[in-house]
Amino acid sequence: MQGKGIVRFFLILLTVICIYQLFFFVPANRVESDAAAYAETQVGADLGEVAATRQYNDAYRFYLDSMSGENVWSLLGIRDYTYTDVKEQQIKLGLDLRGGMSAVMQVDLRSFLENLSGRNEDPVFVAALDKADVGLENAQEDYITLFTDAFLAGAGDRTLASIFSDAEQMKEREITFQSSNGEVARALRDLADETVNTTYTMLRQRIDRTGVIQPNITLDESRDLIIVEMPGVDNPERMRGVLTKAAALDFYDVYTNGENSILQGLLAANESLKGGDSTVVKSEAYTLTNVYEVDDLGNVDSTRIARVDTTRESDIASAGPLFSLMQPVDPSQGVSATVGYVAKANKSALKAMIEREAFYKSFGSDVKFAVGQKPLLDANESSTGVFPVYALRLEPDGEPALSGTEIAEADQSIDVNNGGQVEVNITMNPEGARKWAEITSRNVGKQFAIVLDNEVISAPNINEPITGGRSRISGGFTVQEAQDLASNLEVGRLPAETRIIQESVVGPTLGKENIRSSMIALASGFVLVMVFMALYYSGAGVVSVIALLANVFFIFGALSSFGTVLTLPGIAGIVLTIGMAVDANVIIYERIREELRAGKPSIVAIKDGFNQSLSAIIDANVTTLLTALVLNYWGLGPIKGFAVVLIIGIFTSLFTAVLVTRLIFDWRTDSGKGIGFSNTWSESLLDNINIDWMGKRKIAYAISTGLIVISLISIFTRGFDLGVDFKGGRSYNVEFVNADVSRDALADALSAAFEGQSTVVKSVDGTKTYNVTTSYNIDNNSTEADSLVQLALYNGVANVQPGIDQTAFGTADQVGSTRIVSSAKVGPTIADDIRDSSFKAGIVALILIFFYLFVRFSRWEFSLGAVAALFHDVIIVLGIFSLFQGILPFSLEVEQAFIAAILTVIGYSVNDTVIVFDRIREFINTYTGRSKEEVFNMAINTTLNRTLITSATTLIVVLILFLAGGGSIRGFAFAILCGITVGTYSSIFIASALVNDTMKDINTKKSVAVTTEEPLAVA
């Protein structure tokens, strides 16, 4: 072998790098073991299982947080590594293996454009924004392109400059009223890119400050998406706030409920809204009291009070749109900054109402309403579910009295002199300190509103002027809430709003179970493959075992080096690469055995075997690589991770299966030692096969046609069990404890809880775990939407299992309680995006494979046969998933992981096909005196050993993954099982048969002399 020194060099280099990368597991594991020991000591002796688990987890996280900045390992005194450092160097486990939260976030560029335009109300501008919103749900273009195309299509004589040229940011880019549409569009794109990039950077800083270990944050610039993965997170509500809250902190003067202009304005607004949108919004059961009427002169008549019971919709309608949502506060009960109350169920509807321009027609230009962030508490300091409403006083320029941009520092503290109240301390810059002193001086004795993201977090009394620029904010915070607020204020206000369009939450318990079962399956399958290779190929099999071990070692080392996130589909990618590595060894070994049977010396046979096999191995791996590259480009989250694992595995498999094994063989032969390629029982196994495959092709055509027809009928009549990835909605896996729950009873209860909205309940694990998918509130983008849906889910579950703990229900790590163990949310926009990108990925992969094979084989018939076989395989696998959904005792849901499985099937099937094609091409030019059918049969028969062995070994690993890998990966593994089986069949009966039937002349190149020799002994 040429270049042995280079191979040795890279082998040593890769080994050293991988040992270095994987060693970081040692200090990290030591710290985590200490954390577990510490947590054990903190658990109270008399606690129940739920409380003890919660206390253990809190103590475990506290210990790790305390160690995040501590040095835990030193590299030869050259560099010290903290716990955070060593975790960053480790392989990152995906949420499905470790638990945590992931989110795909969209930067709200509509608000960005509205602000840039100065809130321009030009109807063409507004219509273009609306059209871009719709287009974003159905197209893959970025928002700015969608907007500019829509605007220009309906602009007439209007120009983009007429909308945006007055903005300071546009003036900085020398945009004037005379600028062309192209110039303005480019400036908008540049500003949008800056906004998205700044938002991405600030979110990274926020997440880093939360103490999340090994977060994975990426920016998809082409679609203005930010993808965040946060392993170990067990408080999704907190992280939603970190990701979506703008941290816009402002300070306002307030109107009181005693000012007639406010009360009269509310009454007038209620009346005016009756003539507009009089939609009745469902209210919680509380009584509206003290709703004053006005006399003929417009004065408030305190003797006339309308008392409305909101539990009766007829009375709600008569109260009017505004007063059906909120209750004004009677000033006779005391003057305060609270002008009204709103129930939690009506909060989102009221916020939407008070943001409408029509609402403010009854008020002056200096009024802005806002709802409190925290509910009022009762005498026992429990939530009443009712929130205060405030009327804020705007400055003459329409801005708050003071903006949070003046804040220089922020931190959290506890006031021990005030009952341990948690506070946020802020320090303002010199200009902010000056303004704050002026504001507090003129408001001594009055209330003042502190507003965060358009919600009032506190409305304290100002007792004296505050100078020096330091203040304290209290708003009923928990310690964690105060820490997050202080962190967000220091990082700064996000330049644009963000919203979560896809979300996934996996409990740590489920993650541990996934990794345990998947690793057991992976190890078991791996051991069986190694045993088989050693028994079948004797000494050469032992070499392949060494190469396989090296391959897995290099894969994990590379994953650690590149910072790739390992997921359940990633583990499946490792399984596939093991199969491909075995495939490469089998191709080489079978060719060497052919050369040995032809009478060649061992050294010559090894050399010729490797040389003759290389073309087939490269072709097979390149076609799979093309599929992986397509998947990496269009995939999101775990699917992209699967593609990266597959790409890495292809290169490490080629290196170990071809170069490392050759190095070992040469070392053995150079030292005068022999090496066996079979044992007694396997030496003649599958020899002298002489099956007339082409003669049976019409039977195969009939079978395949039948299967395809059945599959298509099922696809078009039964359809698919579409996962939340493709249809949008929310999905929850609910685990029941100490109860067997009927699926029908749960479905009925949830249908009522979700108000009749589309809801599907499927069994995941008998009567213990169910998957619930619903479209309830999926279009609600408010901050309360997730908690409202979860509350409805809890109410439905509580109807079939009364007495469950509500707090534990929403906490995935509360072992021993009925709870949500995982959840996912996919908005309509990302669902369409995933569906479209999946379709494109499949089509592009097929096109690339077609052209690659056309170039390699110089005959279009080979490309046609391969691609037709791939369509055949994909349609049948799709048909199986359609036909047997709801019949087989596991989920056949079509979602992102299924698409990865389909593309894996494409890669594997074409791999198998190319091996056969490569031998057909060889025999076409070798046996020019044979008929076409003879040549094709000989090629299939001589590669049958390789086909069966490779398929069998890969099936062994995938089958064990299917049986022991857990419910989360069973559907994925089943798709690959079906694909490998169908792909092996199609490589022989469909791909080769189609080439045989479409190829007219097989003699593409005449030999010097026509040979009549028999082919090599069939393996």
CSV table of C-alpha atoms in Angstrom, one decimal, residues 213-502:
chain,number,residue,atom,x,y,z
A,213,ILE,CA,-24.6,23.8,30.7
A,214,GLN,CA,-23.8,23.1,27.0
A,215,PRO,CA,-26.5,25.1,25.3
A,216,ASN,CA,-26.5,24.9,21.5
A,217,ILE,CA,-27.6,28.1,19.8
A,218,THR,CA,-27.5,28.5,16.0
A,219,LEU,CA,-28.7,31.1,13.6
A,220,ASP,CA,-30.4,30.3,10.3
A,221,GLU,CA,-29.8,33.5,8.5
A,222,SER,CA,-31.7,32.5,5.4
A,223,ARG,CA,-34.9,32.3,7.3
A,224,ASP,CA,-34.3,34.6,10.2
A,225,LEU,CA,-34.6,31.7,12.7
A,226,ILE,CA,-32.8,31.2,15.9
A,227,ILE,CA,-32.5,27.6,17.0
A,228,VAL,CA,-31.8,27.0,20.7
A,229,GLU,CA,-31.2,23.7,22.5
A,230,MET,CA,-30.9,23.8,26.3
A,231,PRO,CA,-30.1,20.4,27.8
A,232,GLY,CA,-31.0,19.8,31.5
A,233,VAL,CA,-33.6,22.6,31.6
A,234,ASP,CA,-36.5,21.6,33.8
A,235,ASN,CA,-38.4,24.9,34.0
A,236,PRO,CA,-39.7,25.6,30.5
A,237,GLU,CA,-41.8,28.6,31.6
A,238,ARG,CA,-38.7,30.3,32.9
A,239,MET,CA,-36.7,29.8,29.7
A,240,ARG,CA,-39.6,31.0,27.6
A,241,GLY,CA,-39.4,34.2,29.4
A,242,VAL,CA,-35.6,34.4,28.9
A,243,LEU,CA,-36.1,33.7,25.2
A,244,THR,CA,-39.1,35.9,24.4
A,245,LYS,CA,-39.2,38.8,26.9
A,246,ALA,CA,-37.8,41.9,25.3
A,247,ALA,CA,-36.7,43.3,28.7
A,248,ALA,CA,-38.1,46.7,27.8
A,249,LEU,CA,-38.1,48.4,31.2
A,250,ASP,CA,-39.9,51.7,31.3
A,251,PHE,CA,-41.0,54.1,34.1
A,252,TYR,CA,-44.4,56.0,33.8
A,253,ASP,CA,-46.5,58.5,35.7
A,254,VAL,CA,-49.9,57.0,36.3
A,255,TYR,CA,-53.5,58.2,36.3
A,256,THR,CA,-55.6,57.1,39.3
A,257,ASN,CA,-59.1,55.6,39.4
A,258,GLY,CA,-60.3,58.9,40.9
A,259,GLU,CA,-59.8,60.9,37.8
A,260,ASN,CA,-63.0,61.5,35.8
A,261,SER,CA,-61.2,61.5,32.5
A,262,ILE,CA,-60.2,57.9,33.0
A,263,LEU,CA,-63.5,56.6,34.2
A,264,GLN,CA,-65.5,58.5,31.7
A,265,GLY,CA,-63.1,57.4,29.0
A,266,LEU,CA,-63.6,53.7,30.0
A,267,LEU,CA,-67.4,54.1,29.9
A,268,ALA,CA,-67.3,55.8,26.5
A,269,ALA,CA,-64.8,53.2,25.2
A,270,ASN,CA,-67.2,50.4,26.3
A,271,GLU,CA,-70.1,52.1,24.4
A,272,SER,CA,-68.1,52.8,21.3
A,273,LEU,CA,-66.7,49.3,21.1
A,274,LYS,CA,-70.3,48.0,21.1
A,275,GLY,CA,-70.7,49.4,17.6
A,276,GLY,CA,-67.5,47.7,16.5
A,277,ASP,CA,-66.2,44.4,17.6
A,278,SER,CA,-68.8,43.0,20.0
A,279,THR,CA,-67.3,39.5,20.2
A,280,VAL,CA,-68.1,37.9,23.5
A,281,VAL,CA,-65.0,36.5,25.2
A,282,LYS,CA,-65.4,33.7,27.7
A,283,SER,CA,-64.8,34.9,31.2
A,284,GLU,CA,-63.9,33.2,34.5
A,285,ALA,CA,-66.5,33.0,37.2
A,286,TYR,CA,-66.2,36.2,39.1
A,287,THR,CA,-68.7,39.0,39.5
A,288,LEU,CA,-68.3,42.5,37.9
A,289,THR,CA,-69.4,45.1,40.4
A,290,ASN,CA,-69.5,48.9,40.6
A,291,VAL,CA,-69.8,49.4,36.8
A,292,TYR,CA,-71.1,53.0,36.9
A,293,GLU,CA,-73.5,54.5,34.4
A,294,VAL,CA,-73.5,58.1,33.1
A,295,ASP,CA,-76.3,60.6,33.1
A,296,ASP,CA,-77.4,62.6,30.1
A,297,LEU,CA,-74.7,65.2,30.6
A,298,GLY,CA,-72.0,62.5,30.6
A,299,ASN,CA,-71.4,62.7,34.3
A,300,VAL,CA,-70.9,59.6,36.4
A,301,ASP,CA,-74.0,58.7,38.4
A,302,SER,CA,-72.8,56.8,41.4
A,303,THR,CA,-76.3,55.8,42.3
A,304,ARG,CA,-76.7,53.7,39.3
A,305,ILE,CA,-74.5,50.6,39.4
A,306,ALA,CA,-74.7,47.7,37.0
A,307,ARG,CA,-74.0,44.4,38.6
A,308,VAL,CA,-73.2,41.7,36.1
A,309,ASP,CA,-72.6,38.0,36.8
A,310,THR,CA,-70.1,37.0,34.1
A,311,THR,CA,-71.1,33.3,34.3
A,312,ARG,CA,-74.1,34.2,32.1
A,313,GLU,CA,-73.2,35.0,28.5
A,314,SER,CA,-76.3,37.1,28.0
A,315,ASP,CA,-75.3,39.4,30.8
A,316,ILE,CA,-71.7,39.5,29.5
A,317,ALA,CA,-73.0,40.7,26.1
A,318,SER,CA,-75.1,43.4,27.7
A,319,ALA,CA,-72.1,44.6,29.8
A,320,GLY,CA,-70.3,45.5,26.6
A,321,PRO,CA,-67.1,44.4,25.0
A,322,LEU,CA,-64.8,46.2,27.5
A,323,PHE,CA,-66.7,45.6,30.8
A,324,SER,CA,-67.2,41.9,29.9
A,325,LEU,CA,-63.4,41.6,30.2
A,326,MET,CA,-62.5,44.0,33.0
A,327,GLN,CA,-64.1,45.5,36.1
A,328,PRO,CA,-63.5,49.2,36.8
A,329,VAL,CA,-62.5,50.1,40.3
A,330,ASP,CA,-64.8,52.2,42.4
A,331,PRO,CA,-63.0,55.3,43.5
A,332,SER,CA,-65.2,55.5,46.6
A,333,GLN,CA,-63.4,52.5,47.9
A,334,GLY,CA,-60.1,54.4,47.7
A,335,VAL,CA,-58.0,56.2,45.2
A,336,SER,CA,-55.2,54.2,43.7
A,337,ALA,CA,-53.2,53.6,40.5
A,338,THR,CA,-55.4,50.5,39.8
A,339,VAL,CA,-58.2,51.5,37.5
A,340,GLY,CA,-59.6,48.0,36.9
A,341,TYR,CA,-59.3,44.3,37.3
A,342,VAL,CA,-59.2,41.5,34.8
A,343,ALA,CA,-59.5,37.7,35.2
A,344,LYS,CA,-56.6,35.5,34.0
A,345,ALA,CA,-58.8,33.9,31.3
A,346,ASN,CA,-59.5,37.4,29.9
A,347,LYS,CA,-56.1,38.9,30.2
A,348,SER,CA,-54.9,38.2,26.6
A,349,ALA,CA,-58.2,39.4,25.2
A,350,LEU,CA,-58.0,42.7,27.2
A,351,LYS,CA,-54.4,43.2,26.2
A,352,ALA,CA,-55.4,42.8,22.6
A,353,MET,CA,-58.3,45.3,23.0
A,354,ILE,CA,-56.2,48.0,24.7
A,355,GLU,CA,-53.7,47.9,21.9
A,356,ARG,CA,-56.3,48.8,19.3
A,357,GLU,CA,-56.3,52.3,18.1
A,358,ALA,CA,-60.1,52.4,18.3
A,359,PHE,CA,-60.0,51.9,22.0
A,360,TYR,CA,-58.2,55.2,22.6
A,361,LYS,CA,-60.6,57.5,20.7
A,362,SER,CA,-62.3,58.2,24.1
A,363,PHE,CA,-59.1,59.2,25.8
A,364,GLY,CA,-56.5,61.9,25.4
A,365,SER,CA,-53.2,61.3,23.5
A,366,ASP,CA,-51.3,60.9,26.8
A,367,VAL,CA,-52.9,57.7,28.0
A,368,LYS,CA,-51.8,54.2,27.6
A,369,PHE,CA,-53.3,51.2,29.4
A,370,ALA,CA,-51.3,48.2,30.8
A,371,VAL,CA,-52.1,45.0,32.7
A,372,GLY,CA,-50.2,43.9,35.8
A,373,GLN,CA,-47.7,41.1,35.4
A,374,LYS,CA,-48.6,39.4,38.7
A,375,PRO,CA,-52.1,38.5,40.0
A,376,LEU,CA,-53.5,40.0,43.2
A,377,LEU,CA,-53.1,37.9,46.3
A,378,ASP,CA,-55.8,37.0,48.9
A,379,ALA,CA,-55.4,37.2,52.7
A,380,ASN,CA,-53.5,33.8,52.6
A,381,GLU,CA,-51.1,35.2,49.9
A,382,SER,CA,-52.5,32.8,47.3
A,383,SER,CA,-53.3,33.9,43.8
A,384,THR,CA,-56.8,35.2,43.1
A,385,GLY,CA,-56.4,34.8,39.4
A,386,VAL,CA,-57.3,38.5,39.0
A,387,PHE,CA,-54.8,41.1,37.6
A,388,PRO,CA,-54.8,44.9,38.1
A,389,VAL,CA,-55.2,47.3,35.2
A,390,TYR,CA,-53.3,50.6,35.1
A,391,ALA,CA,-53.6,53.8,33.1
A,392,LEU,CA,-50.2,55.1,32.3
A,393,ARG,CA,-49.4,58.8,31.6
A,394,LEU,CA,-47.3,59.4,28.5
A,395,GLU,CA,-44.9,62.3,28.1
A,396,PRO,CA,-45.6,65.0,25.4
A,397,ASP,CA,-43.5,63.1,23.0
A,398,GLY,CA,-45.5,59.9,23.5
A,399,GLU,CA,-42.7,58.1,25.4
A,400,PRO,CA,-42.4,57.0,29.0
A,401,ALA,CA,-40.9,59.3,31.7
A,402,LEU,CA,-37.7,57.2,31.7
A,403,SER,CA,-36.5,54.3,29.6
A,404,GLY,CA,-34.6,51.2,30.7
A,405,THR,CA,-31.9,52.0,28.2
A,406,GLU,CA,-30.5,54.3,30.9
A,407,ILE,CA,-29.7,51.3,33.2
A,408,ALA,CA,-26.0,50.5,33.6
A,409,GLU,CA,-26.1,47.6,36.1
A,410,ALA,CA,-28.6,45.3,37.7
A,411,ASP,CA,-28.5,42.6,40.3
A,412,GLN,CA,-30.7,40.6,42.6
A,413,SER,CA,-30.9,40.9,46.4
A,414,ILE,CA,-33.1,39.9,49.3
A,415,ASP,CA,-34.4,42.6,51.7
A,416,VAL,CA,-34.0,40.9,55.1
A,417,ASN,CA,-35.7,43.9,56.8
A,418,ASN,CA,-38.9,43.5,54.7
A,419,GLY,CA,-39.8,39.9,55.3
A,420,GLY,CA,-37.1,38.5,52.9
A,421,GLN,CA,-38.7,40.3,49.9
A,422,VAL,CA,-36.8,39.6,46.7
A,423,GLU,CA,-35.7,42.7,44.8
A,424,VAL,CA,-33.8,43.8,41.7
A,425,ASN,CA,-31.3,46.6,42.3
A,426,ILE,CA,-30.6,48.9,39.3
A,427,THR,CA,-28.0,51.5,38.8
A,428,MET,CA,-28.5,54.1,36.1
A,429,ASN,CA,-26.0,55.9,34.0
A,430,PRO,CA,-25.4,59.6,34.8
A,431,GLU,CA,-28.2,60.8,32.4
A,432,GLY,CA,-30.6,58.3,33.8
A,433,ALA,CA,-29.8,59.3,37.3
A,434,ARG,CA,-30.5,62.9,36.5
A,435,LYS,CA,-33.9,62.1,34.9
A,436,TRP,CA,-34.8,59.8,37.7
A,437,ALA,CA,-34.1,62.4,40.3
A,438,GLU,CA,-36.4,64.9,38.5
A,439,ILE,CA,-39.2,62.4,38.1
A,440,THR,CA,-39.2,61.2,41.7
A,441,SER,CA,-39.0,64.8,42.9
A,442,ARG,CA,-42.3,65.8,41.2
A,443,ASN,CA,-44.1,62.6,42.2
A,444,VAL,CA,-43.4,62.5,45.9
A,445,GLY,CA,-46.5,61.0,47.6
A,446,LYS,CA,-47.7,59.5,44.4
A,447,GLN,CA,-47.6,56.1,42.7
A,448,PHE,CA,-45.3,55.4,39.8
A,449,ALA,CA,-45.5,52.4,37.4
A,450,ILE,CA,-42.5,50.3,36.5
A,451,VAL,CA,-43.4,48.5,33.3
A,452,LEU,CA,-41.6,45.5,31.8
A,453,ASP,CA,-42.5,44.4,28.3
A,454,ASN,CA,-45.8,46.3,28.5
A,455,GLU,CA,-46.8,44.7,31.8
A,456,VAL,CA,-46.7,46.6,35.1
A,457,ILE,CA,-44.5,44.7,37.5
A,458,SER,CA,-44.7,47.2,40.3
A,459,ALA,CA,-46.5,50.5,41.1
A,460,PRO,CA,-44.8,51.7,44.3
A,461,ASN,CA,-45.4,55.0,46.2
A,462,ILE,CA,-42.5,57.5,45.9
A,463,ASN,CA,-41.9,58.7,49.5
A,464,GLU,CA,-38.9,61.0,48.7
A,465,PRO,CA,-36.8,62.1,45.7
A,466,ILE,CA,-34.3,59.4,44.6
A,467,THR,CA,-30.9,60.7,43.8
A,468,GLY,CA,-27.7,58.9,42.9
A,469,GLY,CA,-29.3,56.7,40.2
A,470,ARG,CA,-29.8,53.6,42.4
A,471,SER,CA,-33.3,52.1,42.9
A,472,ARG,CA,-34.9,48.8,44.0
A,473,ILE,CA,-37.7,47.1,42.1
A,474,SER,CA,-40.0,44.7,43.9
A,475,GLY,CA,-42.8,42.8,42.3
A,476,GLY,CA,-43.4,39.6,44.1
A,477,PHE,CA,-40.4,38.0,42.4
A,478,THR,CA,-39.0,34.6,43.2
A,479,VAL,CA,-35.2,34.5,43.5
A,480,GLN,CA,-34.9,33.0,40.0
A,481,GLU,CA,-37.3,35.6,38.4
A,482,ALA,CA,-35.3,38.4,40.0
A,483,GLN,CA,-32.0,36.9,38.7
A,484,ASP,CA,-33.4,36.5,35.2
A,485,LEU,CA,-34.8,40.1,35.2
A,486,ALA,CA,-31.5,41.5,36.4
A,487,SER,CA,-29.6,39.5,33.8
A,488,ASN,CA,-31.9,40.6,31.0
A,489,LEU,CA,-31.7,44.2,32.0
A,490,GLU,CA,-27.9,44.1,32.0
A,491,VAL,CA,-27.8,42.4,28.6
A,492,GLY,CA,-30.2,45.0,27.3
A,493,ARG,CA,-33.5,45.3,25.5
A,494,LEU,CA,-33.9,43.0,22.5
A,495,PRO,CA,-34.0,45.0,19.3
A,496,ALA,CA,-36.9,43.0,18.0
A,497,GLU,CA,-39.6,40.8,19.5
A,498,THR,CA,-39.2,37.0,19.3
A,499,ARG,CA,-41.7,34.3,19.3
A,500,ILE,CA,-41.4,30.6,19.7
A,501,ILE,CA,-42.7,28.8,16.6
A,502,GLN,CA,-41.5,25.3,17.5
